[in-house]
CSV table of C-alpha atoms and ligand atoms in Angstrom, one decimal:
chain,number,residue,atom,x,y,z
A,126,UNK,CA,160.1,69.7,151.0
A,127,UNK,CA,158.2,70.4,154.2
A,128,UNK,CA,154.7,70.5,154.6
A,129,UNK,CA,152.6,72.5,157.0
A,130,UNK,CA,150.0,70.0,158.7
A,131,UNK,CA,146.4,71.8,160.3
A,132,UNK,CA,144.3,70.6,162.2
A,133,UNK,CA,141.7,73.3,163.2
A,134,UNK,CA,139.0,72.8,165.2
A,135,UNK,CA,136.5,74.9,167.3
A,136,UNK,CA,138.2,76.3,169.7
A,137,UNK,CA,141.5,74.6,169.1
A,138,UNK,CA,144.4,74.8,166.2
A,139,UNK,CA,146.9,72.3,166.1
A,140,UNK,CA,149.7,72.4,163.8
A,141,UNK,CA,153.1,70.9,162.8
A,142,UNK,CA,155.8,71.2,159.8
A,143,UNK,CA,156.8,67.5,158.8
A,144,UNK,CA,158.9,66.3,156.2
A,145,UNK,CA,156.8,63.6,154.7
A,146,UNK,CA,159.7,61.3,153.5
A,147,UNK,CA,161.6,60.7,157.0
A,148,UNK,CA,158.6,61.9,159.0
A,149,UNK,CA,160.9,64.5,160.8
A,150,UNK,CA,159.3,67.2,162.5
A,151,UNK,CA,160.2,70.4,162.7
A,152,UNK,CA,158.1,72.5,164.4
A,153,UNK,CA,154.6,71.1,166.6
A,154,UNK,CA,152.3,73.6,168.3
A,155,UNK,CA,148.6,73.9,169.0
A,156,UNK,CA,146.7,77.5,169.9
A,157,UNK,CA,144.3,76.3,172.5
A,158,UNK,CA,141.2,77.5,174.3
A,159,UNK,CA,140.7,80.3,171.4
A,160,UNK,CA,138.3,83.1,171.9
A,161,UNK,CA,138.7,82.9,175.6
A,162,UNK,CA,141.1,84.9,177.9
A,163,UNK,CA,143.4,81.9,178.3
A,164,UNK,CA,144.1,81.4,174.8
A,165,UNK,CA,147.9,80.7,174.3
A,166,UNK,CA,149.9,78.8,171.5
A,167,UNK,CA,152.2,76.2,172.7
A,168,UNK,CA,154.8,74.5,170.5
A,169,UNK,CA,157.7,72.4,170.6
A,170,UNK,CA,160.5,73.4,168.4
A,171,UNK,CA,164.3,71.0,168.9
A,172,UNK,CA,162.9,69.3,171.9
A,173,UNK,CA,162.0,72.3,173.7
A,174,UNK,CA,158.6,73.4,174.9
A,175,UNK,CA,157.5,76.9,174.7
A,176,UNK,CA,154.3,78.7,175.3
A,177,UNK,CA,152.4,82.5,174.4
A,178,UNK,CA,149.8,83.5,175.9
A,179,UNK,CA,147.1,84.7,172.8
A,180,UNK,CA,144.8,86.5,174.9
A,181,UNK,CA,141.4,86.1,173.7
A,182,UNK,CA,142.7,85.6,170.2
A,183,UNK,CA,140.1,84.3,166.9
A,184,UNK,CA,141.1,81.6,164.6
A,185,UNK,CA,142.7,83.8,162.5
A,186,UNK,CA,144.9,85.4,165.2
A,187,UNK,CA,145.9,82.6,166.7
A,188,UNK,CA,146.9,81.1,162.9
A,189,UNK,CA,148.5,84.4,162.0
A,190,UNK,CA,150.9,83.9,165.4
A,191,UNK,CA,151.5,80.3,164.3
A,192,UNK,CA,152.9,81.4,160.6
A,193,UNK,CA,154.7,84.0,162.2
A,194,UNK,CA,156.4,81.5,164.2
A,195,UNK,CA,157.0,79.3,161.0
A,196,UNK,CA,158.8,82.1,159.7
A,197,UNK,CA,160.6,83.4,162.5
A,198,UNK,CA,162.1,79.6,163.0
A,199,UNK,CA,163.1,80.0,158.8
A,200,UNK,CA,160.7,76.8,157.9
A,201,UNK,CA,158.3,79.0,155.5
A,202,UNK,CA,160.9,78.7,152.7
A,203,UNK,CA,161.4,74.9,152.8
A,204,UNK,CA,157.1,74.3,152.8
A,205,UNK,CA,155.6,72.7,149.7
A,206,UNK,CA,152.0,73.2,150.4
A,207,UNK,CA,149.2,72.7,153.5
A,208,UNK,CA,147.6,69.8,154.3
A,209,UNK,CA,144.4,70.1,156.1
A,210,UNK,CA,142.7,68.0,158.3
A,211,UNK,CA,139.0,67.8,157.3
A,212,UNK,CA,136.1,65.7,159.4
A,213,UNK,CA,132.7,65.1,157.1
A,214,UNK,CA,133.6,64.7,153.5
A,215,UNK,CA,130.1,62.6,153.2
A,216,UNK,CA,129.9,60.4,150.3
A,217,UNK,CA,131.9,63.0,148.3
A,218,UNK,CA,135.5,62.2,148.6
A,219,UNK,CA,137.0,59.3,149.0
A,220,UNK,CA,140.5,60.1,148.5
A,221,UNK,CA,142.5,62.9,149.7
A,222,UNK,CA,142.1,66.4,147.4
A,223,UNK,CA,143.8,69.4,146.2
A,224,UNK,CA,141.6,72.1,147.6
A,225,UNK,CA,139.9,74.2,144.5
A,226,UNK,CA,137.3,76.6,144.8
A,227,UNK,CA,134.4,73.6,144.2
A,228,UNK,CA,136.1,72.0,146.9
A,229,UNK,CA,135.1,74.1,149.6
A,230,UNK,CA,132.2,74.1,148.4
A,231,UNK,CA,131.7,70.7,148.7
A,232,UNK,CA,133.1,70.6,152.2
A,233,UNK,CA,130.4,73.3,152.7
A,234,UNK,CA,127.6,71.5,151.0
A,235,UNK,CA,128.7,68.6,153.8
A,236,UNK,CA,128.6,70.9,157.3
A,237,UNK,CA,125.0,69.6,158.1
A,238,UNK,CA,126.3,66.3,158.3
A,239,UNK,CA,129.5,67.8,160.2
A,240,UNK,CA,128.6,71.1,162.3
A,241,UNK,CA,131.0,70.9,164.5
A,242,UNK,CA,133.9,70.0,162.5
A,243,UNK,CA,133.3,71.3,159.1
A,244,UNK,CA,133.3,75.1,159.9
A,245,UNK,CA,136.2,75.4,161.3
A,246,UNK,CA,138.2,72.9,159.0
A,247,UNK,CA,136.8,75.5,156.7
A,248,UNK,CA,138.4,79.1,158.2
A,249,UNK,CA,141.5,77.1,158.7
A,250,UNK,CA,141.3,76.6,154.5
A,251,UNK,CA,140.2,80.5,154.2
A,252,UNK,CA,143.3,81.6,156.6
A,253,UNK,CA,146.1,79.4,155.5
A,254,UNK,CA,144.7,80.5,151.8
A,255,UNK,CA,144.9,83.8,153.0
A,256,UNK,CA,148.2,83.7,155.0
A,257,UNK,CA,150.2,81.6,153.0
A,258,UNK,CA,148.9,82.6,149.5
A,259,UNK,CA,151.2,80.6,147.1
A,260,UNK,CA,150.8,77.3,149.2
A,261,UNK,CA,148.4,74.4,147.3
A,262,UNK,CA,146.4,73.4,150.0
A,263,UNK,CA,145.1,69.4,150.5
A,264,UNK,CA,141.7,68.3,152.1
A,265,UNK,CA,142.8,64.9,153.8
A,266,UNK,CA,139.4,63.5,155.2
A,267,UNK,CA,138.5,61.5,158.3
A,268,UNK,CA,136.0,59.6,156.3
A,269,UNK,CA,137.2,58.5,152.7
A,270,UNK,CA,138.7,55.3,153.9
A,271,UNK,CA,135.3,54.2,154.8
A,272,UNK,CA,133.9,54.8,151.3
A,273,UNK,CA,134.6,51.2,150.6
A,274,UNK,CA,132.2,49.8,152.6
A,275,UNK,CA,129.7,48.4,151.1
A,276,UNK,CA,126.1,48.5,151.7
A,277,UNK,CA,125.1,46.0,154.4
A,278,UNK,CA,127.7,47.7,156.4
A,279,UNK,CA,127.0,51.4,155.6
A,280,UNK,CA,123.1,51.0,155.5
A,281,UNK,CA,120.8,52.1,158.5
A,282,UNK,CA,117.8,49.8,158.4
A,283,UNK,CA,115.4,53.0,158.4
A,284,UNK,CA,113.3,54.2,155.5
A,285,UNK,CA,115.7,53.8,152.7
A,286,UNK,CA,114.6,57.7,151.0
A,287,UNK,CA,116.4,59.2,154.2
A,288,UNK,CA,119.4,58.8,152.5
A,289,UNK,CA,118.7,60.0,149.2
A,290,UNK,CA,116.9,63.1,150.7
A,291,UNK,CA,118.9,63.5,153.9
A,292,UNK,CA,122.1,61.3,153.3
A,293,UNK,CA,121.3,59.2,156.2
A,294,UNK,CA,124.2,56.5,156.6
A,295,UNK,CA,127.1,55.7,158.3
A,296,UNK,CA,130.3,57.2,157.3
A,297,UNK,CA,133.0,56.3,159.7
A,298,UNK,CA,135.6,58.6,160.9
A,299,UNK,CA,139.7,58.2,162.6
A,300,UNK,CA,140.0,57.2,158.6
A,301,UNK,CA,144.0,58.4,158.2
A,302,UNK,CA,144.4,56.6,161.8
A,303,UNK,CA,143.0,53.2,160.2
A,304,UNK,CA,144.3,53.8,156.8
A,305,UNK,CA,148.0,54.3,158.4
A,306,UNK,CA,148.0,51.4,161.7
A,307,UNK,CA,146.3,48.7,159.3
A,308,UNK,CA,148.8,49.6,156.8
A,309,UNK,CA,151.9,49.3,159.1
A,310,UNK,CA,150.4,45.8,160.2
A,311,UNK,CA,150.7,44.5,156.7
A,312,UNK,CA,154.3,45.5,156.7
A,313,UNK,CA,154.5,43.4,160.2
A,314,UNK,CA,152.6,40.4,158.7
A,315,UNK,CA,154.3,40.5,155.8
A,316,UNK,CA,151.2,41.2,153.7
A,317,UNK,CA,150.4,43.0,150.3
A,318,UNK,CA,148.9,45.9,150.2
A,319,UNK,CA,145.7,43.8,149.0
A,320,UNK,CA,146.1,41.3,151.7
A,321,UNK,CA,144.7,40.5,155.3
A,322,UNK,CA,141.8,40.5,157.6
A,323,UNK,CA,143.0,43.4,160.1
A,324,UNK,CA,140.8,44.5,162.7
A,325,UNK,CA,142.4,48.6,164.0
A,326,UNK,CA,140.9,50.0,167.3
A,327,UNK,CA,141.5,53.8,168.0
A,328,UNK,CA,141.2,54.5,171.4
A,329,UNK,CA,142.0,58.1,172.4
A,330,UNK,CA,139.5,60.4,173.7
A,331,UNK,CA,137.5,59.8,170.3
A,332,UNK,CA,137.0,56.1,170.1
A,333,UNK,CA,136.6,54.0,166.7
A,334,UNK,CA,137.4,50.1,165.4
A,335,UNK,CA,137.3,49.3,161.8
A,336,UNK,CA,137.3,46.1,160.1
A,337,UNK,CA,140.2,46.5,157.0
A,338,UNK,CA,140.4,43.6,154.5
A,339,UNK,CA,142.6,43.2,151.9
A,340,UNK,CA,143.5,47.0,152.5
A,341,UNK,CA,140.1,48.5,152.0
A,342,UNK,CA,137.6,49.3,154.9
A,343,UNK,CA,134.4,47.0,154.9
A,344,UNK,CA,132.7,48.2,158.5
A,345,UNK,CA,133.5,50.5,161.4
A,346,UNK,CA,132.0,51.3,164.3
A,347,UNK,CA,131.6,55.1,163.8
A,348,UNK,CA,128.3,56.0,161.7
A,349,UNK,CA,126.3,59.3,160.4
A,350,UNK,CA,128.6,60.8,163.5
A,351,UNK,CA,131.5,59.9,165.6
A,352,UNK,CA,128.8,59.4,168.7
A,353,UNK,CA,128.0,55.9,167.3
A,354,UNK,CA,130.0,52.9,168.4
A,355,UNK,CA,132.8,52.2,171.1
A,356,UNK,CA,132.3,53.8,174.6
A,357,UNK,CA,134.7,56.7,174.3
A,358,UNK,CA,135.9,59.9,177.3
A,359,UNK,CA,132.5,62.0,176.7
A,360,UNK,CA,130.8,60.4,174.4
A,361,UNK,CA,128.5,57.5,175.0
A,362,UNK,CA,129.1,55.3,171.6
A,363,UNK,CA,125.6,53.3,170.9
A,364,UNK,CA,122.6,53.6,173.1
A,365,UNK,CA,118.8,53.0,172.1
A,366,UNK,CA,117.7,55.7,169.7
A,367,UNK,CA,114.6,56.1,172.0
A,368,UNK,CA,117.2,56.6,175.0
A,369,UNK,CA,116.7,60.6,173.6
A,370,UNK,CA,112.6,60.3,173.7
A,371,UNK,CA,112.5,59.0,176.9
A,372,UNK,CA,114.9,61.5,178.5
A,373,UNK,CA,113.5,64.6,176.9
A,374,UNK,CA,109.9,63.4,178.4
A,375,UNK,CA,111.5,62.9,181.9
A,376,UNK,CA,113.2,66.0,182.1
A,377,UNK,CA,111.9,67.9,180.0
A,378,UNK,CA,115.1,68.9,178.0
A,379,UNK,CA,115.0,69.1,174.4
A,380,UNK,CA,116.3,66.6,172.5
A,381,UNK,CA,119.4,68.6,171.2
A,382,UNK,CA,120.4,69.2,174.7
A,383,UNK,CA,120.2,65.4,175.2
A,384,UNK,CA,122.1,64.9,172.3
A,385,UNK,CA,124.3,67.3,173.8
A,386,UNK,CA,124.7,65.3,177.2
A,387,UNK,CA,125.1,62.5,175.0
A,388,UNK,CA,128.4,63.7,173.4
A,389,UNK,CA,129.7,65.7,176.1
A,390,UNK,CA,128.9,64.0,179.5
A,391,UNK,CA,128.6,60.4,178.7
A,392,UNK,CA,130.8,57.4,178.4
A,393,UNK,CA,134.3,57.1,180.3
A,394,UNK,CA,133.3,60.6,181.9
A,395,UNK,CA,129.8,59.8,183.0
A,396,UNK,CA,130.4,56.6,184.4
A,397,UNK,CA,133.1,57.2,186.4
A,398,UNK,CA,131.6,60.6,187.7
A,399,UNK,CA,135.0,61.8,187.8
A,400,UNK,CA,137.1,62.0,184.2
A,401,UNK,CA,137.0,61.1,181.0
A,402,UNK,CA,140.9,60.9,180.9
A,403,UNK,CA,142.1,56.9,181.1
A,404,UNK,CA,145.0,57.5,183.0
A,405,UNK,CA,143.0,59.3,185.8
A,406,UNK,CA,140.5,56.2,186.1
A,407,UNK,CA,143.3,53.6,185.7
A,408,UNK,CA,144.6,55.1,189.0
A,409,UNK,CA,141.3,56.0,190.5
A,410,UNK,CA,140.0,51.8,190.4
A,411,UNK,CA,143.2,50.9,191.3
A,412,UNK,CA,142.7,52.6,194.5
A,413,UNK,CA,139.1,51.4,195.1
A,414,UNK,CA,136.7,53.8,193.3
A,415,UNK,CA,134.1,51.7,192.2
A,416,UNK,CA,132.9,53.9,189.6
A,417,UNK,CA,136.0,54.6,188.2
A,418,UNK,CA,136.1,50.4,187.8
A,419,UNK,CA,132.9,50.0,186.2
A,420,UNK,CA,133.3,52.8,183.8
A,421,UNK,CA,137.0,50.5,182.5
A,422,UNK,CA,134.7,47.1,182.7
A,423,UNK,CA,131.8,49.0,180.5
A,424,UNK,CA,134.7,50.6,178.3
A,425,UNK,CA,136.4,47.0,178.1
A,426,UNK,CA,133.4,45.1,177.2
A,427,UNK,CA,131.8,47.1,174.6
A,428,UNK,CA,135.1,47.3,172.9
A,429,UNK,CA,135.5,43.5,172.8
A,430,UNK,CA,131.8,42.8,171.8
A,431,UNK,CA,132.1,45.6,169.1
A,432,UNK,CA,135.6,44.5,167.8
A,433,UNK,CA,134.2,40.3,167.6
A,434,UNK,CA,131.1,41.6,165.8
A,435,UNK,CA,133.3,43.4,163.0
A,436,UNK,CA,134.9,40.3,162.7
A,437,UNK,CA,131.9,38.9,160.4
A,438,UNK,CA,133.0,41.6,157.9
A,439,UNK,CA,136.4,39.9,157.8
A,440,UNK,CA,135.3,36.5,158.0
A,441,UNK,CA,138.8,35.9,159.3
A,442,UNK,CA,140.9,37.8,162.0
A,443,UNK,CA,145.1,38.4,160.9
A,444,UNK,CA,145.8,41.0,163.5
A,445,UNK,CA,144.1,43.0,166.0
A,446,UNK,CA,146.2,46.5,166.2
A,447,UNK,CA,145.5,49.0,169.1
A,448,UNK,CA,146.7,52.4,168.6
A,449,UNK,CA,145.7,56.2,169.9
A,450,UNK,CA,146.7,57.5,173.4
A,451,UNK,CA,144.8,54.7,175.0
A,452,UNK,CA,145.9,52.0,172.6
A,453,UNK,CA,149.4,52.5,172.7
A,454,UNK,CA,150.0,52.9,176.4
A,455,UNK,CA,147.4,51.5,178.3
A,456,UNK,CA,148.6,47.9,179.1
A,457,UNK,CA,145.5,47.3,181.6
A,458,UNK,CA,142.8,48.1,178.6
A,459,UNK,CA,144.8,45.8,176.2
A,460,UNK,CA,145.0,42.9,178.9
A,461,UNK,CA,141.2,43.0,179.5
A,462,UNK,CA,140.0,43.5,176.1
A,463,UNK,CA,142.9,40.2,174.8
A,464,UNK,CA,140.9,38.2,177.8
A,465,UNK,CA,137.6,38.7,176.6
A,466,UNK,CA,138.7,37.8,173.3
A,467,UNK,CA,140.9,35.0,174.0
A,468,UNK,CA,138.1,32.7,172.4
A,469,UNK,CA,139.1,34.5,168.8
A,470,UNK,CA,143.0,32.6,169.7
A,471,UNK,CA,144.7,36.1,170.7
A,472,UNK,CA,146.9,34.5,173.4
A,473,UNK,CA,148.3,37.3,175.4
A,474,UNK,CA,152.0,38.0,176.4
A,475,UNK,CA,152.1,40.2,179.0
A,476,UNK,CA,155.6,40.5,179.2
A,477,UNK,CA,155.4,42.2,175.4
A,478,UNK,CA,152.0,43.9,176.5
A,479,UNK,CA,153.9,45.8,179.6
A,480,UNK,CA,156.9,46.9,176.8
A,481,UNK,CA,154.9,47.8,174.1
A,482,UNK,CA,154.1,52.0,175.5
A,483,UNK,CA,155.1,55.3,174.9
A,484,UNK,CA,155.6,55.0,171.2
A,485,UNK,CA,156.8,51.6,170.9
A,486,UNK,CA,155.6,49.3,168.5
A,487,UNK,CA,155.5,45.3,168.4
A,488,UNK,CA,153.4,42.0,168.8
A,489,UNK,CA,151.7,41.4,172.5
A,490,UNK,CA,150.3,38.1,172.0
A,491,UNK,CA,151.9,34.4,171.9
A,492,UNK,CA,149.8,33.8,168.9
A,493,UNK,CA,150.9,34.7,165.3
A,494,UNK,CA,147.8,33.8,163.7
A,495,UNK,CA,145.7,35.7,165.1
A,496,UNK,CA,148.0,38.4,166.4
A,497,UNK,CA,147.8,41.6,168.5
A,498,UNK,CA,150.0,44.4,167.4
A,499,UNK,CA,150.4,47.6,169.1
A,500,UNK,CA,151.0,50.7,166.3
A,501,UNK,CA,151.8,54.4,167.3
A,502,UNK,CA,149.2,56.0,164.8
A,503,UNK,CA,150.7,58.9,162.5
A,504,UNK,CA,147.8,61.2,161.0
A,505,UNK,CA,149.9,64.0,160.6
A,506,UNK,CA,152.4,62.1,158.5
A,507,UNK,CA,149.8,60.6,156.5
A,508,UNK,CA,147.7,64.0,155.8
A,509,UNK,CA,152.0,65.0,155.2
A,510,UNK,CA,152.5,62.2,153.1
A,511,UNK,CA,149.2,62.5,151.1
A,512,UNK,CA,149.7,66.3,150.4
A,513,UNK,CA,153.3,66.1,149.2
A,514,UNK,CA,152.0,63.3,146.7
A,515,UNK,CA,148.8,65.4,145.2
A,516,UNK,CA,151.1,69.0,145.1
A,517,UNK,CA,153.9,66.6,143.3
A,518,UNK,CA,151.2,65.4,141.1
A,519,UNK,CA,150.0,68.3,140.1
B,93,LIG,P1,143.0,62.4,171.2
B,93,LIG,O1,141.9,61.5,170.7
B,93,LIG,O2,142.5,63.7,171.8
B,93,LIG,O3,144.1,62.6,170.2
B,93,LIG,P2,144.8,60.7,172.5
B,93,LIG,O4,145.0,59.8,171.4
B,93,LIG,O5,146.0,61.5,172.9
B,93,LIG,O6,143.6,61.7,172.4
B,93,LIG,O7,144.4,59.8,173.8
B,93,LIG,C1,144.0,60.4,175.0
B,93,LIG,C2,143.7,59.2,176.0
B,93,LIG,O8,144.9,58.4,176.1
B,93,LIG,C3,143.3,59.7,177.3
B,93,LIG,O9,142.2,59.0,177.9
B,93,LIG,C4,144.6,59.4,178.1
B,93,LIG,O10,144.3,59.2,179.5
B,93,LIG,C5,145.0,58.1,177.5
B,93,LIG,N1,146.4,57.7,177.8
B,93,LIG,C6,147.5,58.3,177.5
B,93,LIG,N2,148.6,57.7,178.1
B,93,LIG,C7,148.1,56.7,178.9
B,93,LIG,C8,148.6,55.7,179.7
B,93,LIG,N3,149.9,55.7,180.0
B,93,LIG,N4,147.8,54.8,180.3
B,93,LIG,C9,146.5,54.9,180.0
B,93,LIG,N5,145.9,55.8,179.2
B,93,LIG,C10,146.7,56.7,178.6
């Protein structure tokens, strides 16, 4: 049995069919810039890279090419059910879901603490329903990991009614990221599923670190949204709260547009003046631009102080595991963040450092105990994995 993976966002649509046993997939594509003239769908199907222009296509064009794909390319008969990808499930799920009609309600009743992800993790629900009628459909949610954390970690210290009235807390997000990598790090350590102080950093153009003991999540660095925390492309991570007073009274913005600037035109991107992608600024400092190296030294620093302070939640450190685009490949980012936190006992080995890219998995430090492992992270085959189990189940 296949399963059909989605990930639908605002203006994007990724999608793949994965056999959740071997991990195999079969088909991956993602409908890009939709609603504007350069929509197109682009998959790769046996190695092979194609592309369709989509012309100005809606959601639900651009996911009625991508099934008509499936079943041009015969995979519609071997699909067991759809597994969504779903941002803000709140303090309502904390496991994945078979998607009922109270469900989606649910997912509704969380879009104001999710309004940019929510609504369209919700049409992708209503089209997939609608296209592929005798599918079950799964909710797999970026935040249920971090339901186990417990209070000290999940409280704001503000008025403590705001989160009965306005369910004001941190949540967390990358969950299926941190669930999967600190999983696959207790297989390298040899650990129970019940076992180990792991510390997981996701660093791709969203940027999270979660503290995972003895298999549950007890702090992240991700709160009510995935602004808070690690410096990350666009987004700033944690500034002073009164940053937004302060800049709406200078320039006379409003605070949403702020916020806005905040999420859009901050961190890696606003530093460096020049990109938010890691690869562009690795080169750029290399050849001198200054900004370009103090965006890496802000983007290093903040990491390391975040990833020691989440270490109180462990009370010990097993392994540190990098994963996401910038995780898994970038050997300069893993060298300077292992120096800061040499005083943890993460003794780096650069020779394992420089091999361990482009999908490839392993140990980079001399030390065993603590340890720094690098793990290719797999959400689709965990929101797969998840959804074969719950449409088995049921
Ligand atoms: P997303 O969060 O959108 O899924 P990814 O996990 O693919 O993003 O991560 C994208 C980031 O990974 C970009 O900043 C990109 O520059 C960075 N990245 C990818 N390959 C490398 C590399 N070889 N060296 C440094 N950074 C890399």
């Amino acid at each position: 049995m296949n399963i059909l993976v989605l990930n639908c966002g605002s203006s994007s649509a990724k999608f793949a069919v994965l056999d959740p046993q071997t991990g195999l997939e079969h088909l991956t594509g993602i409908a890009q810039r939709i609603g504007s003239p350069e929509a197109s769908l682009d998959w790769n199907h046996g190695g092979t890279k194609h592309s369709k222009p989509l012309h100005g296509a809606d959601h639900g064009q651009a996911l009625r090419e991508a099934v008509a794909l499936l079943r041009a390319l015969g995979l519609e008969e071997s699909l067991g059910g759809v597994g969504h990808r779903v941002v803000h499930g709140g303090s309502l799920f904390s496991a994945s879901t078979l998607i009922t009609p109270e469900v989606v309600a649910q997912v509704q009743a969380c879009i104001p603490l999710g309004p940019l992800h929510n609504p369209p993790n919700l049409l992708g629900i209503a089209l997939a329903g609608e296209l592929l009628p005798h599918l079950p459909q799964v909710a797999v949610f970026d935040t249920a990991f971090h339901q186990t954390m417990p209070p000290r970690a999940y409280l704001y210290p503000v008025p403590l009614e705001w989160l009965e009235q306005h369910a004001v807390r941190r949540y967390g997000f990358h969950g299926t990221s941190h669930r999967y990598v600190s999983a696959k790090a207790q297989e390298m350590l040899n650990l129970a599923a019940n076992e180990g102080c792991i510390l997981t950093a996701h660093l791709g153009n969203g940027c999270s670190a979660t503290a995972v003991k003895n298999g549950q999540s007890v702090d992240t660095t991700m709160g009510l949204t995935p602004l808070e925390g690690l410096v990350m492309g666009t987004r700033s991570g944690s500034v002073d709260p009164a940053l937004i007073g302060h800049m709406t009274r200078a320039t006379g913005l409003s605070a949403d547009a702020v916020l806005d600037l905040l999420n859009k035109k901050s961190g890696l991107l606003g530093l460096s003046g020049l990109s938010n992608d890691m690869r562009a600024l690795e080169q750029a400092a290399d050849q001198g631009h200054q900004r370009a190296q103090i965006a890496l030294e802000v983007f290093c620093y903040v990491l390391a102080r975040q990833l020691a302070g989440l270490v109180v939640g462990l009370g010990r450190l097993d392994a540190l595991v990098f994963t996401g685009g910038i995780g898994e490949n970038s050997v300069l980012i893993r060298q300077k963040v292992l120096h800061l936190l040499g005083f943890l006992g993460l003794e780096l080995d650069d020779q394992a450092n420089a091999q361990a890219v482009r999908g490839r998995a392993g140990r980079i430090t001399h030390s065993l105990r603590p340890q720094a492992l690098v793990v290719p992270t797999k959400e689709e085959l965990m929101i797969a994995a998840d959804t074969a189990l719950l449409v088995q189940a049921s």
